[in-house]
Coordinates of C-alpha atoms in Angstrom, one line a residue:
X119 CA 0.0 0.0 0.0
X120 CA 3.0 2.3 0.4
X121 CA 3.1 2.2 -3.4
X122 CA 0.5 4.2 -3.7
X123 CA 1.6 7.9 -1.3
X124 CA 3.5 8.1 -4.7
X125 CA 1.2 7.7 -7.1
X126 CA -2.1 10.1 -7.9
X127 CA -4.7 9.9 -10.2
X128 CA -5.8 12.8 -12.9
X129 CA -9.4 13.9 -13.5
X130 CA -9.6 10.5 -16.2
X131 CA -8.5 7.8 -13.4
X132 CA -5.5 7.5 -15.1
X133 CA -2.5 6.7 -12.4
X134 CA 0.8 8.6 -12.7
X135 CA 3.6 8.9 -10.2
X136 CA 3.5 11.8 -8.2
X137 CA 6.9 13.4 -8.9
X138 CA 7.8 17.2 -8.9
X139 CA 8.8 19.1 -12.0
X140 CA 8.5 22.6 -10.7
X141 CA 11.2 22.6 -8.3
X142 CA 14.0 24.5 -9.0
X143 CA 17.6 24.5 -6.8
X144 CA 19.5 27.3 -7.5
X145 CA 23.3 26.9 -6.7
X146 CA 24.5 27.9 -3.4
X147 CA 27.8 28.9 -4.7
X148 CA 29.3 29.9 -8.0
X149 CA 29.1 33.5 -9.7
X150 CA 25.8 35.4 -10.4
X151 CA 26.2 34.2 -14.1
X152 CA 26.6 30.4 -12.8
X153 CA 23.4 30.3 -10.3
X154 CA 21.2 32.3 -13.5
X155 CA 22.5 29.8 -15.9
X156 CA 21.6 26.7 -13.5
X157 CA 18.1 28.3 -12.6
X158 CA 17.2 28.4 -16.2
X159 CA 18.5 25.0 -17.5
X160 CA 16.8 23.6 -14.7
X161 CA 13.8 25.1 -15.6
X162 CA 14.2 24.2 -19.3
X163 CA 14.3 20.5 -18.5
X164 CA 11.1 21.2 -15.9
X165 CA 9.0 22.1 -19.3
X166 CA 10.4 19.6 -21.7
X167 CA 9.9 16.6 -18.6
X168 CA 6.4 18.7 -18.1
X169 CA 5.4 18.7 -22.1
X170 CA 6.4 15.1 -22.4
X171 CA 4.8 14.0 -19.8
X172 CA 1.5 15.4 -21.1
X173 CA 1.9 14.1 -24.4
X174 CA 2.2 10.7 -23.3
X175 CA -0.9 11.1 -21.6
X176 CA -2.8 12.5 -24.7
X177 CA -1.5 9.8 -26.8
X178 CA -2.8 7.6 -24.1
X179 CA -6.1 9.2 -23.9
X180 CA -6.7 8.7 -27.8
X181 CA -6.0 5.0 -28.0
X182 CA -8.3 4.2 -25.2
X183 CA -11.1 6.3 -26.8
X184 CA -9.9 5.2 -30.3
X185 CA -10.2 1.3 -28.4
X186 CA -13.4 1.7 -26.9
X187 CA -15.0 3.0 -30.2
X188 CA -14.0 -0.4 -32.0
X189 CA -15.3 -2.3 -28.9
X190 CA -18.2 -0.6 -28.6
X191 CA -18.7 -0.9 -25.2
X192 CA -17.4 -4.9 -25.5
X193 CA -14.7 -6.1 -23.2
X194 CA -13.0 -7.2 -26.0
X195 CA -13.3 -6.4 -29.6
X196 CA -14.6 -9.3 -32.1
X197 CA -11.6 -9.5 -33.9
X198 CA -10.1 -12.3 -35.2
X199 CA -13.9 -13.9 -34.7
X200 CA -15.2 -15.3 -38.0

């Protein structure tokens, strides 16, 4: 059951792993150009990690709707039934 603290479920009942993408750590040392440069990058890989993320879902999202449209409401489709 400790499996699941990590896990949360969207607004479709789809489960994903509850991970952070928003945090951002900026350097505690280095020059003012270094900790600007580490603040951005990291929040460059936040939106790419962010966007991906959400596209895998979409994709998801469309094969199940494309799936339950050739099932028509069937467990399983009929194919390979003749």
């Amino acid at each position: 059951m400790d499996d699941m603290k990590d896990k949360k479920s969207n607004i479709h009942g789809v489960t994903t792993d509850n991970f952070s993408t928003s945090e951002i750590h900026p350097l505690a040392d280095g020059d003012l150009f270094a900790r600007v440069a580490s603040i951005l990058e990291q929040a460059r890989s936040n939106v790419a990690r962010s966007v991906n993320s959400n596209m895998v879902m979409a994709y998801w999202l469309i094969g199940r709707e494309i799936v339950q449209e050739i099932q028509g409401g069937e467990e399983r489709a009929a194919t390979g039934n003749r």
